[in-house]
CSV table of C-alpha atoms in Angstrom, one decimal:
chain,number,residue,atom,x,y,z
A,1309,MET,CA,68.8,5.1,127.9
A,1310,SER,CA,70.3,8.1,128.4
A,1311,ALA,CA,73.5,9.9,126.9
A,1312,THR,CA,75.0,11.8,129.9
A,1313,ASP,CA,78.6,12.1,127.6
A,1314,PRO,CA,79.7,12.8,124.0
A,1315,THR,CA,81.3,9.1,123.7
A,1316,ASP,CA,77.8,7.2,124.7
A,1317,PRO,CA,75.9,6.3,121.6
A,1318,LEU,CA,73.5,8.9,119.6
A,1319,PRO,CA,71.1,8.6,117.4
A,1320,PRO,CA,71.4,8.0,114.4
A,1321,GLY,CA,69.7,12.0,113.7
A,1322,VAL,CA,72.6,13.5,115.9
A,1323,GLU,CA,75.5,13.7,114.8
A,1324,THR,CA,77.3,14.8,117.3
A,1325,VAL,CA,77.1,16.6,120.9
A,1326,LEU,CA,78.6,19.7,122.5
A,1327,LEU,CA,79.5,20.2,125.8
A,1328,PRO,CA,80.6,23.9,127.6
A,1329,ARG,CA,84.0,25.0,128.6
A,1330,THR,CA,83.2,26.6,131.6
A,1331,HIS,CA,85.5,30.0,132.6
A,1332,ASP,CA,84.5,31.6,136.2
A,1333,LEU,CA,84.7,35.6,135.3
A,1334,GLY,CA,85.2,37.1,139.2
A,1335,GLY,CA,82.6,34.4,140.3
A,1336,PHE,CA,80.4,34.3,137.1
A,1337,GLU,CA,80.6,31.2,135.2
A,1338,VAL,CA,80.7,31.0,131.5
A,1339,GLY,CA,80.3,28.1,129.2
A,1340,ARG,CA,81.7,28.5,125.4
A,1341,VAL,CA,79.9,25.5,123.3
A,1342,LEU,CA,80.8,26.6,120.1
A,1343,PRO,CA,83.1,26.0,118.6
A,1344,ALA,CA,84.5,23.7,119.7
A,1345,LYS,CA,86.8,21.1,117.8
A,1346,GLU,CA,84.3,19.0,116.8
A,1347,ARG,CA,82.0,21.4,115.1
A,1348,GLN,CA,83.2,24.8,114.3
A,1349,LEU,CA,80.1,26.3,112.7
A,1350,VAL,CA,76.4,25.9,112.8
A,1351,GLY,CA,74.9,27.1,109.4
A,1352,PRO,CA,76.5,30.8,110.4
A,1353,PHE,CA,76.6,30.2,114.2
A,1354,ILE,CA,80.6,30.3,115.4
A,1355,PHE,CA,80.8,31.4,119.4
A,1356,PHE,CA,78.0,30.2,121.4
A,1357,ASP,CA,78.4,31.5,125.1
A,1358,GLN,CA,75.9,31.1,128.3
A,1359,MET,CA,76.1,33.4,131.4
A,1360,GLY,CA,74.8,32.2,134.3
A,1361,PRO,CA,72.9,32.2,135.7
A,1362,GLY,CA,74.3,34.0,138.5
A,1363,GLU,CA,73.8,35.9,140.9
A,1364,PHE,CA,76.5,39.2,141.3
A,1365,LEU,CA,76.7,40.8,144.9
A,1366,ALA,CA,75.7,44.1,145.4
A,1367,GLY,CA,78.4,47.0,143.8
A,1368,LYS,CA,79.7,44.2,141.2
A,1369,GLY,CA,78.8,43.6,137.9
A,1370,VAL,CA,79.6,42.6,134.2
A,1371,ASP,CA,82.6,45.4,133.7
A,1372,VAL,CA,83.5,43.9,129.5
A,1373,ARG,CA,85.3,47.1,128.5
A,1374,PRO,CA,85.5,48.9,125.1
A,1375,HIS,CA,86.8,46.4,122.6
A,1376,PRO,CA,86.7,46.5,118.6
A,1377,HIS,CA,84.5,43.5,116.5
A,1378,ILE,CA,84.8,43.1,113.2
A,1379,GLY,CA,83.5,40.7,110.1
A,1380,LEU,CA,80.8,39.0,112.0
A,1381,SER,CA,77.5,39.8,114.4
A,1382,THR,CA,77.0,39.8,117.8
A,1383,VAL,CA,74.0,38.6,119.0
A,1384,THR,CA,72.6,39.1,122.9
A,1385,TYR,CA,69.3,37.2,124.3
A,1386,LEU,CA,68.8,37.1,128.2
A,1387,PHE,CA,66.8,35.5,130.2
A,1388,GLU,CA,67.5,36.6,133.3
A,1389,GLY,CA,68.7,40.5,134.0
A,1390,GLU,CA,70.1,43.5,132.4
A,1391,ILE,CA,72.4,44.5,129.8
A,1392,LEU,CA,73.7,47.9,129.0
A,1393,HIS,CA,75.1,48.3,125.5
A,1394,ARG,CA,77.4,50.9,124.2
A,1395,ASP,CA,79.0,51.7,121.0
A,1396,SER,CA,80.7,53.5,118.4
A,1397,LEU,CA,77.8,54.5,116.8
A,1398,GLY,CA,76.9,56.3,119.9
A,1399,THR,CA,74.6,53.5,120.6
A,1400,GLU,CA,73.0,53.0,124.5
A,1401,GLN,CA,70.6,50.4,124.1
A,1402,PRO,CA,70.1,48.5,127.9
A,1403,ILE,CA,68.8,44.1,126.8
A,1404,ALA,CA,65.9,43.3,129.2
A,1405,PRO,CA,64.7,39.3,129.8
A,1406,GLY,CA,63.3,38.4,125.5
A,1407,ASP,CA,65.2,41.6,123.8
A,1408,VAL,CA,67.4,41.1,120.7
A,1409,ASN,CA,70.5,43.8,120.7
A,1410,TRP,CA,72.2,41.8,117.4
A,1411,MET,CA,75.1,44.2,116.3
A,1412,THR,CA,77.0,43.8,113.0
A,1413,ALA,CA,80.5,45.0,113.1
A,1414,GLY,CA,81.2,44.8,109.2
A,1415,ARG,CA,84.3,46.3,108.6
A,1416,GLY,CA,84.6,47.4,112.5
A,1417,ILE,CA,83.0,48.7,115.4
A,1418,VAL,CA,84.4,49.4,119.3
A,1419,HIS,CA,81.8,48.5,122.2
A,1420,SER,CA,81.0,47.8,125.9
A,1421,GLU,CA,78.5,46.0,127.8
A,1422,ARG,CA,78.0,46.4,131.1
A,1423,THR,CA,76.1,46.8,134.6
A,1424,ALA,CA,74.0,49.9,135.3
A,1425,ALA,CA,74.5,52.3,138.1
A,1426,GLU,CA,71.7,51.8,139.4
A,1427,ARG,CA,71.6,48.1,139.0
A,1428,ARG,CA,74.7,46.8,140.2
A,1429,ALA,CA,73.6,49.1,144.0
A,1430,VAL,CA,71.5,45.6,144.9
A,1431,PRO,CA,72.1,42.0,144.6
A,1432,HIS,CA,71.7,41.0,141.4
A,1433,ARG,CA,70.7,37.9,138.9
A,1434,LEU,CA,72.2,37.8,134.7
A,1435,PHE,CA,71.7,34.3,132.7
A,1436,GLY,CA,71.5,34.3,129.2
A,1437,ILE,CA,72.9,33.3,125.7
A,1438,GLN,CA,75.6,35.8,123.6
A,1439,SER,CA,76.3,34.5,120.3
A,1440,TRP,CA,78.8,35.7,117.5
A,1441,VAL,CA,77.3,35.2,113.8
A,1442,ALA,CA,79.0,35.1,111.0
A,1443,LEU,CA,79.0,37.0,107.8
A,1444,PRO,CA,79.3,35.7,104.0
A,1445,LYS,CA,82.4,37.0,102.9
A,1446,ALA,CA,80.3,39.5,100.5
A,1447,GLU,CA,79.0,41.0,103.8
A,1448,GLU,CA,82.0,41.6,106.2
A,1449,GLU,CA,83.0,45.1,105.2
A,1450,ARG,CA,79.8,46.0,105.3
A,1451,ALA,CA,78.7,49.3,107.1
A,1452,PRO,CA,79.0,48.7,111.1
A,1453,ASP,CA,74.6,48.8,112.7
A,1454,PHE,CA,73.2,48.2,115.9
A,1455,ALA,CA,69.3,46.9,116.1
A,1456,HIS,CA,67.4,46.8,118.9
A,1457,HIS,CA,63.9,44.1,118.8
A,1458,PRO,CA,61.9,44.2,122.0
A,1459,ALA,CA,60.7,40.9,123.3
A,1460,ALA,CA,57.0,41.8,122.1
A,1461,THR,CA,58.4,42.6,118.7
A,1462,LEU,CA,58.8,39.0,117.8
A,1463,PRO,CA,57.0,36.3,116.8
A,1464,VAL,CA,55.5,33.8,119.2
A,1465,ILE,CA,53.8,30.6,118.8
A,1466,GLU,CA,52.1,28.6,121.0
A,1467,ASP,CA,50.8,25.3,120.8
A,1468,ARG,CA,50.0,22.9,122.9
A,1469,GLY,CA,52.7,22.4,125.5
A,1470,LEU,CA,54.5,24.2,123.0
A,1471,ARG,CA,55.9,27.7,123.6
A,1472,LEU,CA,58.7,29.4,120.4
A,1473,ARG,CA,59.6,33.1,120.2
A,1474,LEU,CA,61.5,33.2,116.8
A,1475,ILE,CA,64.6,35.3,118.4
A,1476,ALA,CA,66.0,35.9,114.4
A,1477,GLY,CA,65.9,34.2,110.8
A,1478,ARG,CA,62.7,32.1,109.8
A,1479,GLY,CA,60.9,28.7,111.0
A,1480,TRP,CA,57.9,27.2,111.8
A,1481,GLY,CA,56.2,28.9,109.4
A,1482,GLN,CA,57.3,32.6,110.7
A,1483,ARG,CA,60.5,34.9,110.2
A,1484,ALA,CA,61.2,37.4,113.5
A,1485,PRO,CA,61.5,41.4,112.3
A,1486,VAL,CA,65.6,41.3,112.9
A,1487,GLY,CA,67.7,42.2,109.5
A,1488,VAL,CA,70.3,39.0,109.0
A,1489,ALA,CA,72.6,38.6,106.5
A,1490,SER,CA,72.1,34.9,105.7
A,1491,ASP,CA,69.2,32.0,105.8
A,1492,LEU,CA,69.2,31.2,109.1
A,1493,PHE,CA,67.0,30.6,112.4
A,1494,TYR,CA,67.7,30.8,116.8
A,1495,ALA,CA,65.3,29.9,119.1
A,1496,ASP,CA,64.3,30.3,122.7
A,1497,ALA,CA,61.6,27.2,123.4
A,1498,SER,CA,60.0,25.9,126.1
A,1499,LEU,CA,58.3,22.6,126.1
A,1500,ALA,CA,55.7,20.8,129.0
A,1501,PRO,CA,56.9,17.2,129.9
A,1502,GLY,CA,56.6,14.9,127.1
A,1503,THR,CA,56.0,17.4,124.2
A,1504,ALA,CA,57.3,16.9,120.9
A,1505,LEU,CA,59.2,19.7,118.1
A,1506,PRO,CA,60.7,19.1,115.0
A,1507,LEU,CA,63.0,21.1,113.5
A,1508,PRO,CA,63.2,23.3,110.4
A,1509,ASP,CA,64.4,22.5,106.9
A,1510,HIS,CA,68.0,24.3,107.3
A,1511,GLU,CA,70.9,23.1,106.2
A,1512,GLU,CA,72.6,22.7,109.4
A,1513,ARG,CA,70.7,22.4,112.5
A,1514,ALA,CA,72.1,22.7,117.0
A,1515,ALA,CA,69.7,22.8,119.4
A,1516,TYR,CA,71.0,23.2,123.2
A,1517,VAL,CA,69.2,21.9,126.2
A,1518,LEU,CA,69.1,25.0,128.2
A,1519,GLU,CA,66.9,23.4,130.9
A,1520,GLY,CA,65.1,19.8,131.5
A,1521,GLU,CA,65.8,17.2,129.0
A,1522,VAL,CA,64.8,15.9,125.8
A,1523,ALA,CA,64.2,12.7,124.1
A,1524,VAL,CA,66.2,11.8,120.1
A,1525,GLU,CA,64.6,8.6,119.1
A,1526,GLY,CA,64.7,7.1,122.5
A,1527,VAL,CA,67.7,8.6,123.1
A,1528,THR,CA,68.0,11.2,126.6
A,1529,PHE,CA,70.0,15.0,126.4
A,1530,THR,CA,70.8,16.4,129.9
A,1531,ALA,CA,70.9,19.9,130.0
A,1532,GLY,CA,74.3,21.7,129.0
A,1533,ARG,CA,74.7,19.5,125.6
A,1534,MET,CA,73.9,20.9,122.5
A,1535,LEU,CA,72.9,18.9,119.9
A,1536,VAL,CA,73.9,19.2,116.4
A,1537,VAL,CA,71.5,16.9,114.0
A,1538,ARG,CA,73.1,15.3,111.0
A,1539,ALA,CA,72.8,17.0,107.2
A,1540,GLY,CA,68.9,15.7,106.0
A,1541,ALA,CA,67.8,13.8,109.1
A,1542,ALA,CA,64.4,14.4,110.6
A,1543,PRO,CA,64.5,14.3,113.6
A,1544,SER,CA,61.6,15.2,116.8
A,1545,LEU,CA,62.7,16.9,120.3
A,1546,ARG,CA,60.7,15.6,122.8
A,1547,ALA,CA,60.9,17.0,126.4
A,1548,GLY,CA,61.8,15.0,129.3
A,1549,PRO,CA,59.2,14.2,133.2
A,1550,LEU,CA,59.7,17.4,134.2
A,1551,GLY,CA,59.9,19.7,130.3
A,1552,ALA,CA,62.6,21.4,128.9
A,1553,ARG,CA,63.8,24.9,127.7
A,1554,LEU,CA,66.0,24.5,124.1
A,1555,LEU,CA,67.1,27.2,122.1
A,1556,LEU,CA,67.1,26.1,118.4
A,1557,LEU,CA,70.2,27.5,115.8
A,1558,GLY,CA,71.2,27.1,112.4
A,1559,GLY,CA,71.4,27.8,108.4
A,1560,ALA,CA,73.2,27.5,106.0
A,1561,ALA,CA,76.9,26.6,105.6
A,1562,MET,CA,78.8,29.7,105.7
A,1563,ASP,CA,81.5,30.5,101.9
């Protein structure tokens, strides 16, 4: 059975299914999954945006001008392309696919995100996820900080049709080096056809189907859907005949 719409019957282990709300940014699409009216947060994850995939013409690119943040962290993770981050701490850091840029705003920071001049000189692609992670109340006024973690520094699990990179937090017996303010997990998993993946033991959990499809308790979910797992359930995600790529996220409920 396939669940193609959030109103379709769901398996017992899935609480709800969220779909992106798409916005066009000058020919480049961004799909916002969180927050949604059905669910504001999953663990500390309060915003979850899919950027692309899309292609910029020569001379074009990302131009998010300097703007402030307070009381949260922003997390950038790319599959294709590159973005140049600058902030009021003096940071200037490009991010490549598989890397993690983790900016903690705390009591306040200003940053910009742009396509570097040499990259925008030719046509180029961009595809990635930007998420915002809420800080616990006790950490909202902490000093701002920025950390860059190259892909090679992140734990990778490879086992029988599974390749999983732990972006941040703890799960599947691993812990990422990215500093976090609350108990969470965030992972990028590629599954060969028929491969099953259990979710880690966290209070709140979700899986976003980026590519392909997965089955949960006999119900199939296609790309562009975030499956929010019911509290206490232990479902396994099984890749469809073409395999699947998933973003897995969650953690302790926020205060």
